[in-house]
Amino acid sequence: MAEAHQAVAFQFTVTPEGVDVQLSREALKQIYLSGVASWKKRFARIKNSILTGVYPATPSSWLVVVMATVSSMYCRIDLSMGLICHIRRYLPSCRYLSFQHRTLLSAALFSTGVWLSGILLCRQSLKLLLSYHGWMFEPHGKMSWSTRVWVALVKVMSGRNPMLYSFQTSLPKLPVPSVEATIRRYLESVHPLLKDEKYHEMEVLAQAFQQHTAPRLQKYLVLKSWWATNYVSDWWEEYVYLRGRGPIMVNSNYYAMDFLYVTPSPLQAARAGNFVHSILLYRRKLDREEIPPVMALGIVPMCSFQMERMFNTTRIPGLESDTLQHLLDSKHLAVYHKGRFYKLWLYQGGKLLKPRDLELQFQRILDDQSPPQPGEEKLAALTAGERVPWAEARARFFSQGKNKVSLDAIERAAFFLALDEEAHGYERGREDSMDGYAKSLLHGRCYDRWFDKSFTLVVYKNGKVGTNAEHAWADAPIMGHLWEFALGTDKFHLGYSEGGHCCGEPSAAMAPPQRLQWDIPEECRKVIDSSYRVAKALADDVDFHCFQFSNFGKGLIKRFKISPDAFIQISLQLAHFWDKGSFCLTYEASMTRLFREGRTETVRSCTRESIAFVRSMMDPARGLERLQLFQVAAEKHQQMYRLAMTGAGIDRHLFCLYVVSRYLGVESPFLAQVLAEPWRLSTSQTPQQQIKMFDMEKNQDLVSSGGGFGPVADDGYGVSYIIAGENLITFHISSKFSSPETVRVPLNLAGCCRTGLALQLRCVQGWG
């Protein structure tokens, strides 16, 4: 019990002689060191705010400007053209402020004004430069002289050694497309999917909307774009994510996997220790803004605002809408194992716990044989079920007493850790091994992940790791950035001993993890059981197939000067047609982070051109024209992707017009029909190498497995893929057993996808 006594700062007892106070020097020392660390963080935030606020200038450049101005005055050269003298007249004269002192102060004020004006000029110039997107539409491998000049100017204006948020105020706002352009692109996207009669009806609705309803809605949207930082993101977050009343498990949350072939340590506690420490190192760099911003082509900055809520963030349920609770800091971790919750402090003496100390703490949790308290084991099922019952239960049963204290410990934690009892991962010779791994990360047992946390880290019994992430606070590339850093740091910077343990020696003086206490009444347990049944039915309905395609990869595809993403998207159209005998509305997510607070836009991948190519593959007589049709389809897809990334997409504009119409109480049959259309094929590419942690070519066994998500439509498929290395593409395909349309997939779609990729390559090689 020595650790428990050390955790108490002072004790007192009442005796006949008075009150006897006993101070614990060690505890007071820990309190003092924690306070020092907190103040250091505050000063670091203030310093970073100043550095970011004056970028691309620096505080030292202000001093240079002041010295240059004062030096010119001593040389009798008035760079201010009389402004310094004008400022001096308005400064008060007193015995403490001589004429010379007022002159120097006037020079400093003038220099500060010049310096600030220069900063504003540089930022506005950079914003204008970043509003140019012509570079994205130029042929691959070719660059016009105008773009070369633009690149040089961007490099000059971007400054040196930017911090994470240095470019935020220089990023342009997302432009509002014209209604005419959006409707034209929309009709073009649905034309090949609709019969002539149905298309004509849609065309009439679109024209009526464009002429009568849209002008009024567009005015409000343009007004919002002038006032708000981004005219889409806040509505997208609220109405697409936070206002959804159904389960977020499967329907919204997504997952990411470990290395495909390598497990750095088979010891669960050791892998958890290293990985948690790696994540906390990332958080420290994030707090200090030491992470460089992601740059397209190495020169074009992308928005970093989504990273702000990566840690210390929880989705709080509400009756009509959820909210995101974000804290500036959190010094503990919430842990789940065998139906029990723990609170684990991450700092000792103001310093981050070392990996070996974390391993010891996790091993203590694994060795704990105490049973769960009544209602504790499946408590997290509340976060997996419907939102309204969870909101009502939270307000009724968790608003006071020990339940509130314990729930706060979870919701205010840096993130959530699940020490899983199962073993998962890739096994050679077992094709379904990745299927179980994917389902475990997507929904687990429906009660062993806290789905409301920004992310749940899952560490399996065999040392494999994975994560389940909530979607409202950010999109998958943001989580992917953290994940790449953690995997690389765990493997290359921290390492393990020969026995698989974390390096170093543990500190025996640490207090053990704190077991959270609950008093869950029978009525609340019924709500938990009800949420569990809803979540279990949803999880059991999800069918998943994850497989690796290793016949070729991006290396061979790029050799034919074709975009790997376009190649895969067209192969998915071919696979879907083979499997279903029809085409469907297809969703591919792209980023709009070239703009401030940009998130995503939809690329409608099923185009007239891709359909023409797929039909040619069904007709042996059209072998000679397949290559040309494929090239046209690939170029069309690239064009659609570029338009989406540069703010000229279709769906976010129509979505915002619909939101405005609801606010104004305006009925639009056109918008109602557009937003009701199901995405039966929802796709996304998992980005990689966003942060250079290791050389992929020299470490080809360290390829990532990527991640995935559940099907968006009940009768549709969710397809995620990662182009890892030069010769590997990993697919994650999901569907639902309950739909007769998808009861045979994802295995069927996976087989068609493999065949489609191979046949497409033959076509590209000219074998027709």
Short mmCIF file of C-alpha atoms in Angstrom, two decimals, residues 187-373:
data_model
loop_
_atom_site.label_atom_id
_atom_site.label_comp_id
_atom_site.label_asym_id
_atom_site.label_seq_id
_atom_site.Cartn_x
_atom_site.Cartn_y
_atom_site.Cartn_z
CA LEU A 187 -27.35 15.94 -64.75
CA GLU A 188 -24.27 14.72 -66.56
CA SER A 189 -23.49 12.34 -63.67
CA VAL A 190 -26.96 10.75 -63.48
CA HIS A 191 -27.73 10.63 -67.21
CA PRO A 192 -26.07 7.23 -67.86
CA LEU A 193 -27.77 5.74 -64.77
CA LEU A 194 -31.36 6.74 -65.56
CA LYS A 195 -33.76 5.63 -68.24
CA ASP A 196 -34.70 8.32 -70.75
CA GLU A 197 -38.12 8.96 -69.25
CA LYS A 198 -36.76 9.23 -65.70
CA TYR A 199 -33.89 11.45 -66.85
CA HIS A 200 -36.31 13.79 -68.62
CA GLU A 201 -38.32 14.13 -65.39
CA MET A 202 -35.14 14.95 -63.49
CA GLU A 203 -34.10 17.47 -66.11
CA VAL A 204 -37.46 19.28 -65.82
CA LEU A 205 -37.14 19.40 -62.01
CA ALA A 206 -33.58 20.71 -62.29
CA GLN A 207 -34.53 23.47 -64.72
CA ALA A 208 -37.46 24.56 -62.55
CA PHE A 209 -35.18 24.64 -59.50
CA GLN A 210 -32.50 26.61 -61.33
CA GLN A 211 -34.92 29.24 -62.60
CA HIS A 212 -37.22 29.74 -59.59
CA THR A 213 -35.87 28.44 -56.28
CA ALA A 214 -32.08 28.35 -56.59
CA PRO A 215 -31.34 32.09 -57.05
CA ARG A 216 -32.77 32.94 -53.62
CA LEU A 217 -31.01 30.03 -51.89
CA GLN A 218 -27.72 30.84 -53.63
CA LYS A 219 -27.77 34.43 -52.32
CA TYR A 220 -27.94 33.21 -48.73
CA LEU A 221 -25.17 30.71 -49.40
CA VAL A 222 -22.89 33.34 -50.92
CA LEU A 223 -23.58 35.60 -47.93
CA LYS A 224 -22.57 32.76 -45.60
CA SER A 225 -19.37 32.16 -47.60
CA TRP A 226 -18.41 35.82 -47.06
CA TRP A 227 -19.09 35.67 -43.33
CA ALA A 228 -18.05 32.14 -42.33
CA THR A 229 -14.61 30.56 -42.67
CA ASN A 230 -16.08 27.69 -44.68
CA TYR A 231 -19.63 27.58 -46.00
CA VAL A 232 -19.87 23.76 -45.81
CA SER A 233 -17.93 22.33 -42.85
CA ASP A 234 -20.05 23.43 -39.88
CA TRP A 235 -23.32 22.27 -41.51
CA TRP A 236 -21.68 19.05 -42.68
CA GLU A 237 -20.48 18.27 -39.16
CA GLU A 238 -23.83 19.07 -37.57
CA TYR A 239 -26.35 17.61 -40.01
CA VAL A 240 -24.42 14.66 -41.43
CA TYR A 241 -22.76 13.50 -38.20
CA LEU A 242 -23.99 15.06 -34.96
CA ARG A 243 -27.74 15.09 -35.74
CA GLY A 244 -27.87 11.43 -36.74
CA ARG A 245 -29.96 9.55 -34.17
CA GLY A 246 -29.00 6.04 -35.29
CA PRO A 247 -26.00 4.03 -34.03
CA ILE A 248 -22.61 5.53 -34.95
CA MET A 249 -21.00 2.09 -34.67
CA VAL A 250 -20.73 0.63 -38.20
CA ASN A 251 -22.77 3.52 -39.69
CA SER A 252 -20.27 6.32 -39.02
CA ASN A 253 -17.12 5.16 -37.25
CA TYR A 254 -14.24 3.68 -39.24
CA TYR A 255 -11.10 1.69 -38.41
CA ALA A 256 -7.39 1.39 -39.19
CA MET A 257 -5.14 -1.68 -38.98
CA ASP A 258 -1.60 -2.58 -37.94
CA PHE A 259 1.30 -3.55 -40.20
CA LEU A 260 0.17 -6.33 -42.50
CA TYR A 261 3.05 -8.80 -42.09
CA VAL A 262 4.96 -7.61 -39.01
CA THR A 263 4.10 -7.59 -35.30
CA PRO A 264 6.94 -5.76 -33.45
CA SER A 265 6.17 -7.51 -30.13
CA PRO A 266 3.83 -10.43 -29.30
CA LEU A 267 3.44 -9.18 -25.71
CA GLN A 268 0.16 -7.33 -25.28
CA ALA A 269 1.27 -5.08 -22.41
CA ALA A 270 4.58 -4.22 -24.11
CA ARG A 271 2.98 -3.36 -27.44
CA ALA A 272 0.41 -1.24 -25.62
CA GLY A 273 3.18 0.53 -23.69
CA ASN A 274 5.19 1.46 -26.76
CA PHE A 275 2.17 2.38 -28.86
CA VAL A 276 0.53 4.56 -26.21
CA HIS A 277 3.85 6.32 -25.64
CA SER A 278 4.21 6.87 -29.42
CA ILE A 279 0.73 8.40 -29.56
CA LEU A 280 1.51 10.67 -26.62
CA LEU A 281 4.73 11.82 -28.30
CA TYR A 282 2.60 12.77 -31.28
CA ARG A 283 0.22 14.66 -28.98
CA ARG A 284 3.15 16.56 -27.47
CA LYS A 285 4.37 17.56 -30.92
CA LEU A 286 0.80 18.53 -31.80
CA ASP A 287 0.47 20.71 -28.70
CA ARG A 288 3.77 22.40 -29.51
CA GLU A 289 2.76 22.72 -33.18
CA GLU A 290 6.04 21.04 -34.15
CA ILE A 291 4.35 18.86 -36.78
CA PRO A 292 4.95 20.44 -40.20
CA PRO A 293 1.78 21.06 -42.22
CA VAL A 294 0.93 18.54 -44.93
CA MET A 295 2.00 19.99 -48.29
CA ALA A 296 0.66 18.96 -51.71
CA LEU A 297 3.59 18.65 -54.16
CA GLY A 298 5.77 19.72 -51.26
CA ILE A 299 4.80 23.40 -51.67
CA VAL A 300 0.99 23.81 -51.39
CA PRO A 301 -0.14 23.80 -47.72
CA MET A 302 -3.25 21.89 -46.71
CA CYS A 303 -5.59 22.87 -43.89
CA SER A 304 -4.69 21.50 -40.44
CA PHE A 305 -7.71 22.59 -38.42
CA GLN A 306 -9.09 19.05 -38.02
CA MET A 307 -6.04 18.07 -35.97
CA GLU A 308 -7.07 20.40 -33.14
CA ARG A 309 -9.65 17.93 -31.77
CA MET A 310 -7.68 14.71 -32.20
CA PHE A 311 -7.11 14.22 -28.46
CA ASN A 312 -9.14 14.93 -25.30
CA THR A 313 -12.33 14.85 -27.37
CA THR A 314 -15.61 12.99 -26.82
CA ARG A 315 -18.95 12.99 -28.58
CA ILE A 316 -21.64 13.80 -26.00
CA PRO A 317 -25.12 12.40 -26.79
CA GLY A 318 -28.14 14.71 -26.94
CA LEU A 319 -31.85 14.27 -27.59
CA GLU A 320 -31.87 16.14 -30.91
CA SER A 321 -28.18 16.61 -31.64
CA ASP A 322 -24.88 15.47 -30.15
CA THR A 323 -22.04 17.83 -29.28
CA LEU A 324 -18.26 17.48 -29.34
CA GLN A 325 -16.56 18.08 -25.99
CA HIS A 326 -12.92 19.08 -26.45
CA LEU A 327 -10.48 19.83 -23.63
CA LEU A 328 -7.16 21.64 -23.95
CA ASP A 329 -5.38 18.90 -22.03
CA SER A 330 -5.90 15.55 -20.36
CA LYS A 331 -3.39 13.74 -18.18
CA HIS A 332 -4.96 10.32 -18.00
CA LEU A 333 -6.08 7.42 -20.15
CA ALA A 334 -9.29 5.37 -19.92
CA VAL A 335 -8.67 1.61 -20.22
CA TYR A 336 -11.09 -1.33 -20.69
CA HIS A 337 -10.27 -4.97 -20.04
CA LYS A 338 -12.56 -7.95 -19.34
CA GLY A 339 -15.57 -5.81 -18.55
CA ARG A 340 -13.75 -3.40 -16.21
CA PHE A 341 -12.82 0.26 -16.63
CA TYR A 342 -9.64 1.88 -15.34
CA LYS A 343 -8.17 5.36 -15.09
CA LEU A 344 -4.43 5.44 -15.79
CA TRP A 345 -2.33 8.55 -15.11
CA LEU A 346 0.09 9.29 -17.95
CA TYR A 347 2.46 11.59 -16.08
CA GLN A 348 4.68 11.27 -13.02
CA GLY A 349 6.50 14.28 -11.66
CA GLY A 350 5.29 16.34 -14.59
CA LYS A 351 6.97 13.99 -17.05
CA LEU A 352 5.44 11.54 -19.50
CA LEU A 353 5.54 7.91 -18.36
CA LYS A 354 8.16 5.91 -20.22
CA PRO A 355 7.12 2.88 -22.33
CA ARG A 356 8.42 0.42 -19.72
CA ASP A 357 6.38 2.13 -17.00
CA LEU A 358 3.28 2.01 -19.18
CA GLU A 359 3.91 -1.68 -19.86
CA LEU A 360 4.02 -2.33 -16.12
CA GLN A 361 0.74 -0.49 -15.61
CA PHE A 362 -0.98 -2.38 -18.42
CA GLN A 363 0.34 -5.68 -17.08
CA ARG A 364 -1.19 -4.84 -13.71
CA ILE A 365 -4.54 -4.41 -15.45
CA LEU A 366 -4.13 -7.69 -17.34
CA ASP A 367 -3.25 -9.49 -14.08
CA ASP A 368 -6.22 -8.05 -12.17
CA GLN A 369 -8.67 -10.87 -11.42
CA SER A 370 -11.46 -8.75 -9.93
CA PRO A 371 -14.88 -9.25 -11.57
CA PRO A 372 -16.88 -6.48 -13.27
CA GLN A 373 -19.37 -4.57 -11.13
#
